[in-house]
Amino acid sequence: MSQQPPAPPVRQTIVQLLSQMRDGKEIREYLHRFSGVDQERFAVIKVGGAVIQDDLAGLASALAFLQSVGLTPVVVHGGGPQLDAALSDAGIETERVNGLRVTRDKAIPIIRDTLTEANLSLVDAIRHAGGRAAAIPRGVFEAKIMDAETLGRVGEPTRVRLDLVAAAARAGQASILACLGETEDGCIVNVNADVAVRALVHALQPYKVVFLTGTGGLLDEEGDILSSINLATDFDDLMQADWVNGGMQLKLEEIKRLLDDLPLSSSVSITKPSELARELFTHAGAGTLVRRGERIKATTDKASLDAGKIEALIERAFGRKPIAGYWDALSLDQAFVTDSYRAAAITTTLGGWIYLDKFAVLDDARGEGLGRAVWHRLVEYAPRLIWRSRTTNPVNGFYFDECDGAVRRGEWTVFWRGDNIDLDDIRDVVDQAFALPATLETV
């Protein structure tokens, strides 16, 4: 087995996370939510073989960090680059059909040994980083041969045995699973990593599903990471976009199939190991968050919205009621509201700018990524945006990440977004924002 590279200590990962957060409420909020889930159902994390090959120390440190805060994921890994190299060394050509590796009998011992070695390498690295992990290269996926003539010994899971996973969770260990299946008569078969993850997710019904990749997310046509994908509204457009290649289409289709088996509150996060903590524990996240989602209604017509639900959302999100007559007096510019009325952005105009009057998101909607989806719609609509927030607002950390400038006066902070704009350019509208009357009742 190869020598372990030095892994960054868990403490360093924690310090990096906390340094990115201006208020500890975010991490406490997410920890509280995650701690209410059975630990073997907290998260399924899929790791590509390239990540194990290229960033083993960072991956191990990220997984050990989760355990340091009391969370125990189930990890499923592939081994694509390792298998390509091992099979090539053995004189076996790599062949794929519809994305699946053709696996003839002579390749099985090599696949078994290579995936087992990758499995043990990851387990050793997690332990080296201060975490606890259980090596489970086999024994979880029962499978049947899909198409012996075309694919050889490639299996499709028929049953997921969770006893080993549950035992590891009870011992406080992260289960590290390789994509090796076994038929009813005990023959080893190769199982595609995405197919294995989907079977495991169907059986476990986890709260979170995370794909760790080298790119850190799905990329748009400019090569930038897409921060949020709402399948209910975005899937068809993405599948028809000329810049979405076949590999990304397959990934989106696989994620959609996976999420169709899960509660609406579930999501898939795609990020890199170094950003795993930010993706899980901050509102802004780091990577691509994909949800089955719900539709976001965009409207300029107040009459098309349920005023009672809007005001109830504001009260629950801010802990205070809107002042009497708030909604009637509001001169609406644009509203972005989810079907469930659990997240909304409401804008007016101020001094020629779009002014964000309310960004209201319930806690559970943040966990589902609805707040991020609404924010994405908002900033697409208003690239030049100004808003204010009480200086004690715990969401200000997110606002500082998203703004291009900010200024504080007393109990208020005014933020703005817009390219090449500084305070001297917009001093008048900033002054107007500070002078606006409060719209929530005093405590």
Short mmCIF file of C-alpha atoms in Angstrom, two decimals:
data_model
loop_
_atom_site.label_atom_id
_atom_site.label_comp_id
_atom_site.label_asym_id
_atom_site.label_seq_id
_atom_site.Cartn_x
_atom_site.Cartn_y
_atom_site.Cartn_z
CA MET A 1 0.00 0.00 0.00
CA SER A 2 1.32 3.48 -0.83
CA GLN A 3 2.69 5.67 1.92
CA GLN A 4 0.17 8.12 3.38
CA PRO A 5 0.70 11.80 2.51
CA PRO A 6 0.68 14.22 5.41
CA ALA A 7 -2.90 15.33 6.10
CA PRO A 8 -3.82 18.82 7.32
CA PRO A 9 -5.05 18.57 10.91
CA VAL A 10 -8.76 18.74 11.65
CA ARG A 11 -8.13 21.84 13.77
CA GLN A 12 -6.88 23.68 10.68
CA THR A 13 -10.06 22.79 8.80
CA ILE A 14 -12.20 24.06 11.68
CA VAL A 15 -10.23 27.31 11.87
CA GLN A 16 -10.61 27.81 8.12
CA LEU A 17 -14.37 27.32 8.37
CA LEU A 18 -14.81 29.66 11.33
CA SER A 19 -12.63 32.32 9.68
CA GLN A 20 -15.09 32.42 6.78
CA MET A 21 -18.07 33.02 9.08
CA ARG A 22 -18.81 36.31 10.74
CA ASP A 23 -21.33 34.87 13.15
CA GLY A 24 -21.36 31.43 14.80
CA LYS A 25 -25.13 31.19 14.52
CA GLU A 26 -24.92 29.64 11.07
CA ILE A 27 -22.85 26.63 12.09
CA ARG A 28 -24.92 26.15 15.28
CA GLU A 29 -28.11 26.28 13.23
CA TYR A 30 -26.95 23.63 10.76
CA LEU A 31 -25.42 21.43 13.45
CA HIS A 32 -28.70 21.49 15.35
CA ARG A 33 -30.59 20.50 12.21
CA PHE A 34 -28.16 17.74 11.23
CA SER A 35 -27.87 16.35 14.77
CA GLY A 36 -31.59 15.57 14.72
CA VAL A 37 -31.06 13.01 11.95
CA ASP A 38 -30.05 9.37 12.58
CA GLN A 39 -26.31 9.41 11.98
CA GLU A 40 -26.27 6.76 9.27
CA ARG A 41 -28.90 8.92 7.53
CA PHE A 42 -27.07 12.26 7.88
CA ALA A 43 -25.35 12.21 4.49
CA VAL A 44 -24.22 9.99 1.64
CA ILE A 45 -21.02 11.36 0.13
CA LYS A 46 -19.87 10.15 -3.27
CA VAL A 47 -16.16 10.50 -3.98
CA GLY A 48 -14.66 10.05 -7.42
CA GLY A 49 -11.47 8.09 -7.83
CA ALA A 50 -9.73 11.21 -9.16
CA VAL A 51 -10.29 12.98 -5.83
CA ILE A 52 -8.72 10.06 -3.94
CA GLN A 53 -5.80 10.13 -6.36
CA ASP A 54 -5.26 13.91 -6.42
CA ASP A 55 -6.47 15.21 -3.04
CA LEU A 56 -6.43 12.34 -0.55
CA ALA A 57 -5.19 14.44 2.37
CA GLY A 58 -7.75 17.21 1.83
CA LEU A 59 -10.54 14.68 1.42
CA ALA A 60 -9.58 12.84 4.61
CA SER A 61 -9.34 16.07 6.58
CA ALA A 62 -12.78 17.21 5.41
CA LEU A 63 -14.37 13.89 6.43
CA ALA A 64 -12.56 13.89 9.77
CA PHE A 65 -13.86 17.41 10.39
CA LEU A 66 -17.46 16.22 10.09
CA GLN A 67 -16.80 13.62 12.76
CA SER A 68 -15.19 16.24 14.99
CA VAL A 69 -18.56 18.02 15.14
CA GLY A 70 -20.50 14.81 15.74
CA LEU A 71 -21.59 13.94 12.20
CA THR A 72 -20.94 10.54 10.61
CA PRO A 73 -21.39 10.32 6.82
CA VAL A 74 -21.58 7.23 4.61
CA VAL A 75 -18.98 7.51 1.85
CA VAL A 76 -19.15 5.72 -1.52
CA HIS A 77 -16.06 5.94 -3.71
CA GLY A 78 -15.16 5.01 -7.21
CA GLY A 79 -11.73 4.39 -8.66
CA GLY A 80 -11.83 5.33 -12.33
CA PRO A 81 -8.23 6.53 -12.84
CA GLN A 82 -6.84 3.79 -10.62
CA LEU A 83 -8.75 1.11 -12.54
CA ASP A 84 -7.70 2.51 -15.92
CA ALA A 85 -4.05 2.36 -14.85
CA ALA A 86 -4.25 -1.08 -13.24
CA LEU A 87 -6.08 -2.64 -16.18
CA SER A 88 -3.67 -1.02 -18.65
CA ASP A 89 -0.71 -2.47 -16.71
CA ALA A 90 -2.39 -5.88 -17.04
CA GLY A 91 -2.83 -5.43 -20.78
CA ILE A 92 -6.62 -5.07 -20.57
CA GLU A 93 -8.09 -2.31 -22.71
CA THR A 94 -10.68 -0.04 -21.10
CA GLU A 95 -14.00 -0.21 -22.92
CA ARG A 96 -17.24 1.59 -22.03
CA VAL A 97 -20.81 1.26 -23.25
CA ASN A 98 -23.24 4.05 -22.36
CA GLY A 99 -20.84 5.25 -19.68
CA LEU A 100 -20.49 1.80 -18.03
CA ARG A 101 -17.14 0.03 -17.85
CA VAL A 102 -17.23 -3.28 -19.71
CA THR A 103 -15.98 -5.86 -17.21
CA ARG A 104 -14.85 -9.27 -18.47
CA ASP A 105 -14.04 -12.13 -16.09
CA LYS A 106 -10.28 -11.58 -16.25
CA ALA A 107 -10.69 -7.98 -15.08
CA ILE A 108 -12.57 -8.85 -11.87
CA PRO A 109 -9.53 -9.72 -9.68
CA ILE A 110 -7.83 -6.48 -10.75
CA ILE A 111 -10.96 -4.41 -10.09
CA ARG A 112 -11.45 -6.09 -6.71
CA ASP A 113 -7.86 -5.49 -5.61
CA THR A 114 -7.67 -1.93 -6.96
CA LEU A 115 -10.92 -0.76 -5.38
CA THR A 116 -10.02 -2.47 -2.09
CA GLU A 117 -6.65 -0.71 -2.08
CA ALA A 118 -8.35 2.67 -2.76
CA ASN A 119 -10.82 1.91 0.03
CA LEU A 120 -8.10 1.12 2.57
CA SER A 121 -6.04 4.13 1.48
CA LEU A 122 -8.98 6.45 2.22
CA VAL A 123 -9.69 4.78 5.56
CA ASP A 124 -6.04 5.08 6.60
CA ALA A 125 -5.96 8.74 5.53
CA ILE A 126 -9.08 9.56 7.56
CA ARG A 127 -7.55 7.92 10.63
CA HIS A 128 -4.30 9.78 9.99
CA ALA A 129 -6.32 13.03 9.97
CA GLY A 130 -7.86 12.20 13.35
CA GLY A 131 -11.13 10.68 12.18
CA ARG A 132 -12.70 7.24 12.56
CA ALA A 133 -13.60 5.13 9.55
CA ALA A 134 -14.64 1.57 8.74
CA ALA A 135 -13.39 -0.10 5.55
CA ILE A 136 -16.33 -1.83 3.83
CA PRO A 137 -15.17 -2.67 0.29
CA ARG A 138 -17.76 -5.47 -0.08
CA GLY A 139 -20.91 -6.82 1.50
CA VAL A 140 -23.34 -3.92 1.07
CA PHE A 141 -24.57 -4.18 -2.53
CA GLU A 142 -26.33 -7.33 -3.72
CA ALA A 143 -26.63 -7.17 -7.49
CA LYS A 144 -27.69 -8.94 -10.64
CA ILE A 145 -25.80 -9.05 -13.92
CA MET A 146 -27.18 -6.33 -16.20
CA ASP A 147 -26.16 -7.60 -19.66
CA ALA A 148 -23.53 -10.35 -19.58
CA GLU A 149 -22.99 -10.40 -23.33
CA THR A 150 -22.48 -6.65 -23.77
CA LEU A 151 -21.12 -5.51 -20.39
CA GLY A 152 -19.74 -8.66 -18.83
CA ARG A 153 -19.80 -8.69 -15.03
CA VAL A 154 -21.41 -5.32 -14.46
CA GLY A 155 -24.07 -5.43 -11.79
CA GLU A 156 -27.19 -3.48 -10.94
CA PRO A 157 -28.02 -3.39 -7.20
CA THR A 158 -31.08 -5.40 -6.20
CA ARG A 159 -30.66 -5.04 -2.44
CA VAL A 160 -28.64 -2.82 -0.12
CA ARG A 161 -27.58 -4.45 3.13
CA LEU A 162 -27.36 -1.72 5.75
CA ASP A 163 -26.26 -3.79 8.76
CA LEU A 164 -22.57 -3.02 8.26
CA VAL A 165 -23.32 0.69 7.78
CA ALA A 166 -25.49 0.80 10.90
CA ALA A 167 -22.85 -1.00 12.96
CA ALA A 168 -20.17 1.47 11.86
CA ALA A 169 -22.42 4.43 12.70
CA ARG A 170 -23.11 3.03 16.19
CA ALA A 171 -19.35 2.84 16.70
CA GLY A 172 -18.96 6.46 15.57
CA GLN A 173 -17.20 5.45 12.36
CA ALA A 174 -17.75 6.73 8.84
CA SER A 175 -18.59 3.84 6.53
CA ILE A 176 -16.30 3.80 3.48
CA LEU A 177 -17.91 1.74 0.72
CA ALA A 178 -16.38 0.60 -2.56
CA CYS A 179 -18.54 -0.07 -5.60
CA LEU A 180 -18.23 -3.84 -5.53
CA GLY A 181 -21.40 -5.90 -5.65
CA GLU A 182 -22.10 -9.58 -5.16
CA THR A 183 -24.64 -11.79 -6.87
CA GLU A 184 -26.88 -14.19 -4.96
CA ASP A 185 -24.31 -16.96 -5.43
CA GLY A 186 -21.45 -14.77 -4.15
CA CYS A 187 -19.78 -13.76 -7.42
CA ILE A 188 -18.19 -10.31 -7.44
CA VAL A 189 -19.51 -7.78 -9.95
CA ASN A 190 -18.48 -4.24 -10.81
CA VAL A 191 -21.13 -1.60 -9.97
CA ASN A 192 -21.03 1.89 -11.46
CA ALA A 193 -20.44 4.44 -8.67
CA ASP A 194 -23.42 6.64 -9.57
CA VAL A 195 -25.70 3.61 -9.75
CA ALA A 196 -24.42 2.41 -6.35
CA VAL A 197 -25.04 5.83 -4.82
CA ARG A 198 -28.59 5.92 -6.16
CA ALA A 199 -29.32 2.48 -4.68
CA LEU A 200 -27.82 3.47 -1.33
CA VAL A 201 -29.72 6.75 -1.23
CA HIS A 202 -32.96 4.95 -2.03
CA ALA A 203 -32.37 2.57 0.88
CA LEU A 204 -31.08 5.13 3.42
CA GLN A 205 -33.17 8.21 2.54
CA PRO A 206 -30.39 10.53 3.78
CA TYR A 207 -30.84 14.18 4.67
CA LYS A 208 -27.92 15.28 2.46
CA VAL A 209 -26.27 13.86 -0.65
CA VAL A 210 -22.86 15.25 -1.59
CA PHE A 211 -20.74 14.63 -4.68
CA LEU A 212 -17.07 15.57 -4.16
CA THR A 213 -15.30 16.42 -7.42
CA GLY A 214 -12.15 18.17 -8.55
CA THR A 215 -14.09 20.98 -10.27
CA GLY A 216 -16.11 21.76 -7.14
CA GLY A 217 -19.46 22.01 -8.92
CA LEU A 218 -21.27 22.02 -12.24
CA LEU A 219 -19.94 24.68 -14.60
CA ASP A 220 -21.89 27.16 -16.71
CA GLU A 221 -21.05 28.22 -20.27
CA GLU A 222 -18.39 30.64 -18.98
CA GLY A 223 -16.72 27.94 -16.90
CA ASP A 224 -18.00 29.37 -13.61
CA ILE A 225 -19.67 27.24 -10.96
CA LEU A 226 -23.48 27.23 -11.00
CA SER A 227 -24.39 28.01 -7.40
CA SER A 228 -27.90 26.57 -7.47
CA ILE A 229 -30.07 24.41 -9.70
CA ASN A 230 -33.79 24.06 -9.07
CA LEU A 231 -34.82 21.03 -11.13
CA ALA A 232 -38.47 22.06 -11.05
CA THR A 233 -37.65 25.22 -13.01
CA ASP A 234 -34.20 24.70 -14.56
CA PHE A 235 -33.94 21.07 -15.71
CA ASP A 236 -35.59 21.33 -19.14
CA ASP A 237 -33.71 24.53 -20.05
CA LEU A 238 -30.38 23.02 -19.03
CA MET A 239 -30.96 19.81 -20.96
CA GLN A 240 -31.67 21.86 -24.11
CA ALA A 241 -28.79 24.32 -23.70
CA ASP A 242 -26.11 23.94 -26.37
CA TRP A 243 -23.32 24.53 -23.82
CA VAL A 244 -24.38 21.59 -21.62
CA ASN A 245 -22.30 18.65 -22.83
CA GLY A 246 -23.24 14.98 -22.73
CA GLY A 247 -21.38 14.32 -19.49
CA MET A 248 -23.20 17.11 -17.68
CA GLN A 249 -26.53 15.96 -19.12
CA LEU A 250 -25.91 12.45 -17.78
CA LYS A 251 -24.97 13.87 -14.38
CA LEU A 252 -28.14 16.00 -14.23
CA GLU A 253 -30.31 13.06 -15.29
CA GLU A 254 -28.71 10.86 -12.63
CA ILE A 255 -29.20 13.50 -9.94
CA LYS A 256 -32.82 13.99 -10.98
CA ARG A 257 -33.48 10.24 -10.75
CA LEU A 258 -31.79 10.20 -7.36
CA LEU A 259 -33.79 13.14 -5.97
CA ASP A 260 -37.07 11.77 -7.32
CA ASP A 261 -36.68 9.00 -4.71
CA LEU A 262 -36.19 11.43 -1.81
CA PRO A 263 -38.35 13.83 0.20
CA LEU A 264 -38.73 17.32 -1.23
CA SER A 265 -36.43 18.67 1.50
CA SER A 266 -33.46 16.64 0.23
CA SER A 267 -30.75 18.05 -2.01
CA VAL A 268 -27.54 17.14 -3.80
CA SER A 269 -24.45 19.26 -3.22
CA ILE A 270 -21.53 19.15 -5.64
CA THR A 271 -18.35 20.64 -4.22
CA LYS A 272 -14.67 19.93 -3.60
CA PRO A 273 -13.24 18.51 -0.35
CA SER A 274 -11.76 21.83 0.77
CA GLU A 275 -15.20 23.48 0.48
CA LEU A 276 -17.27 20.69 2.07
CA ALA A 277 -17.67 22.47 5.42
CA ARG A 278 -18.76 25.74 3.79
CA GLU A 279 -21.26 23.90 1.59
CA LEU A 280 -22.84 22.12 4.55
CA PHE A 281 -22.69 24.81 7.24
CA THR A 282 -23.16 28.20 5.61
CA HIS A 283 -26.11 29.86 3.90
CA ALA A 284 -24.00 30.89 0.92
CA GLY A 285 -22.56 27.40 0.43
CA ALA A 286 -19.66 26.59 -1.88
CA GLY A 287 -20.36 24.62 -5.02
CA THR A 288 -23.55 23.63 -6.80
CA LEU A 289 -26.69 22.85 -4.82
CA VAL A 290 -29.25 20.80 -6.79
CA ARG A 291 -32.80 20.36 -5.50
CA ARG A 292 -36.01 18.87 -6.83
CA GLY A 293 -37.21 22.21 -5.62
CA GLU A 294 -40.35 24.13 -6.08
CA ARG A 295 -41.20 26.86 -8.49
CA ILE A 296 -40.36 30.46 -7.75
CA LYS A 297 -43.05 32.89 -8.79
CA ALA A 298 -41.84 36.25 -10.11
CA THR A 299 -44.47 38.98 -10.16
CA THR A 300 -44.98 42.73 -10.10
CA ASP A 301 -48.64 42.33 -9.12
CA LYS A 302 -49.32 42.43 -5.38
CA ALA A 303 -52.85 41.15 -5.96
CA SER A 304 -51.43 37.86 -7.30
CA LEU A 305 -49.76 37.15 -3.94
CA ASP A 306 -51.28 36.02 -0.66
CA ALA A 307 -50.69 38.98 1.66
CA GLY A 308 -51.40 36.92 4.77
CA LYS A 309 -48.79 34.32 3.83
CA ILE A 310 -46.24 37.01 2.96
CA GLU A 311 -46.66 38.69 6.33
CA ALA A 312 -46.57 35.33 8.15
CA LEU A 313 -43.31 34.48 6.36
CA ILE A 314 -41.77 37.81 7.37
CA GLU A 315 -42.83 37.34 11.00
CA ARG A 316 -41.40 33.80 11.20
CA ALA A 317 -38.17 34.72 9.38
CA PHE A 318 -37.43 37.88 11.40
CA GLY A 319 -39.13 37.00 14.67
CA ARG A 320 -41.18 40.20 14.47
CA LYS A 321 -44.39 41.22 12.73
CA PRO A 322 -44.43 43.79 9.94
CA ILE A 323 -45.82 47.13 11.09
CA ALA A 324 -49.54 47.68 10.60
CA GLY A 325 -50.34 48.48 6.96
CA TYR A 326 -46.88 47.39 5.71
CA TRP A 327 -48.13 45.37 2.75
CA ASP A 328 -50.84 47.82 1.71
CA ALA A 329 -48.36 50.71 1.70
CA LEU A 330 -45.62 48.81 -0.16
CA SER A 331 -44.96 50.04 -3.69
CA LEU A 332 -43.92 46.70 -5.17
CA ASP A 333 -41.29 46.57 -7.88
CA GLN A 334 -40.80 42.79 -8.04
CA ALA A 335 -41.40 39.79 -5.81
CA PHE A 336 -39.79 36.35 -6.00
CA VAL A 337 -41.77 33.90 -3.88
CA THR A 338 -41.55 30.11 -3.63
CA ASP A 339 -44.70 28.03 -4.02
CA SER A 340 -44.68 27.18 -0.32
CA TYR A 341 -44.20 30.80 0.82
CA ARG A 342 -41.12 29.73 2.79
CA ALA A 343 -38.72 32.07 0.98
CA ALA A 344 -39.22 35.41 -0.73
CA ALA A 345 -37.36 38.47 -1.97
CA ILE A 346 -39.41 41.66 -2.25
CA THR A 347 -38.08 44.75 -4.00
CA THR A 348 -39.12 48.37 -4.40
CA THR A 349 -37.22 51.25 -6.04
CA LEU A 350 -35.10 53.90 -4.36
CA GLY A 351 -33.28 56.75 -6.07
CA GLY A 352 -33.20 54.95 -9.40
CA TRP A 353 -31.95 51.70 -7.81
CA ILE A 354 -33.66 48.39 -7.11
CA TYR A 355 -34.05 48.27 -3.33
CA LEU A 356 -34.36 44.93 -1.55
CA ASP A 357 -37.07 45.62 0.98
CA LYS A 358 -37.28 42.09 2.42
CA PHE A 359 -35.30 38.89 1.99
CA ALA A 360 -37.21 36.44 4.17
CA VAL A 361 -36.25 32.76 4.40
CA LEU A 362 -37.38 30.18 6.94
CA ASP A 363 -34.66 28.09 8.59
CA ASP A 364 -35.73 24.81 7.00
CA ALA A 365 -35.88 26.47 3.58
CA ARG A 366 -32.25 27.53 3.99
CA GLY A 367 -31.33 23.91 4.62
CA GLU A 368 -33.08 22.96 1.38
CA GLY A 369 -31.34 25.72 -0.57
CA LEU A 370 -34.54 27.64 -1.31
CA GLY A 371 -33.05 30.86 0.02
CA ARG A 372 -30.05 30.48 -2.26
CA ALA A 373 -32.34 29.81 -5.24
CA VAL A 374 -34.43 32.93 -4.54
CA TRP A 375 -31.29 35.02 -4.10
CA HIS A 376 -29.97 33.75 -7.43
CA ARG A 377 -33.20 34.83 -9.17
CA LEU A 378 -33.04 38.20 -7.44
CA VAL A 379 -29.49 39.09 -8.50
CA GLU A 380 -30.15 37.89 -12.05
CA TYR A 381 -33.03 40.36 -12.15
CA ALA A 382 -31.20 43.20 -10.37
CA PRO A 383 -27.44 43.26 -10.97
CA ARG A 384 -27.50 46.74 -9.38
CA LEU A 385 -29.11 46.27 -5.99
CA ILE A 386 -29.12 48.10 -2.66
CA TRP A 387 -30.48 47.02 0.71
CA ARG A 388 -30.05 47.54 4.41
CA SER A 389 -29.94 45.25 7.41
CA ARG A 390 -29.75 45.69 11.14
CA THR A 391 -26.15 45.36 12.20
CA THR A 392 -27.11 42.50 14.55
CA ASN A 393 -28.73 40.45 11.76
CA PRO A 394 -27.05 37.00 11.68
CA VAL A 395 -27.49 36.87 7.89
CA ASN A 396 -25.05 39.77 7.48
CA GLY A 397 -22.17 37.32 6.95
CA PHE A 398 -23.94 36.13 3.80
CA TYR A 399 -24.65 39.74 2.77
CA PHE A 400 -20.99 40.71 3.13
CA ASP A 401 -20.05 37.77 0.90
CA GLU A 402 -22.57 38.84 -1.74
CA CYS A 403 -22.17 42.63 -1.75
CA ASP A 404 -19.70 44.84 -3.61
CA GLY A 405 -19.72 47.48 -0.89
CA ALA A 406 -21.20 48.28 2.52
CA VAL A 407 -21.28 51.06 5.09
CA ARG A 408 -22.44 50.99 8.71
CA ARG A 409 -24.15 53.72 10.70
CA GLY A 410 -25.40 52.90 14.14
CA GLU A 411 -27.87 50.03 14.13
CA TRP A 412 -28.00 49.74 10.33
CA THR A 413 -25.65 48.54 7.59
CA VAL A 414 -26.38 49.40 3.96
CA PHE A 415 -25.11 47.00 1.28
CA TRP A 416 -24.96 47.29 -2.49
CA ARG A 417 -24.10 45.21 -5.54
CA GLY A 418 -22.89 46.59 -8.85
CA ASP A 419 -19.70 46.65 -10.88
CA ASN A 420 -17.28 49.55 -10.47
CA ILE A 421 -19.41 51.40 -7.92
CA ASP A 422 -18.04 53.00 -4.78
CA LEU A 423 -19.66 54.97 -2.02
CA ASP A 424 -19.00 58.38 -3.62
CA ASP A 425 -21.02 57.30 -6.66
CA ILE A 426 -24.13 56.42 -4.66
CA ARG A 427 -23.91 58.48 -1.50
CA ASP A 428 -27.37 60.01 -2.07
CA VAL A 429 -29.17 56.66 -2.40
CA VAL A 430 -27.22 55.25 0.55
CA ASP A 431 -28.39 58.21 2.64
CA GLN A 432 -31.95 57.55 1.50
CA ALA A 433 -31.65 53.91 2.54
CA PHE A 434 -30.43 54.86 6.00
CA ALA A 435 -33.34 57.31 6.35
CA LEU A 436 -36.09 54.80 5.55
CA PRO A 437 -38.48 54.12 8.43
CA ALA A 438 -38.41 50.68 10.09
CA THR A 439 -40.98 48.25 8.71
CA LEU A 440 -40.96 45.67 11.52
CA GLU A 441 -42.51 46.10 14.93
CA THR A 442 -40.11 46.82 17.78
CA VAL A 443 -39.52 43.99 20.22
#
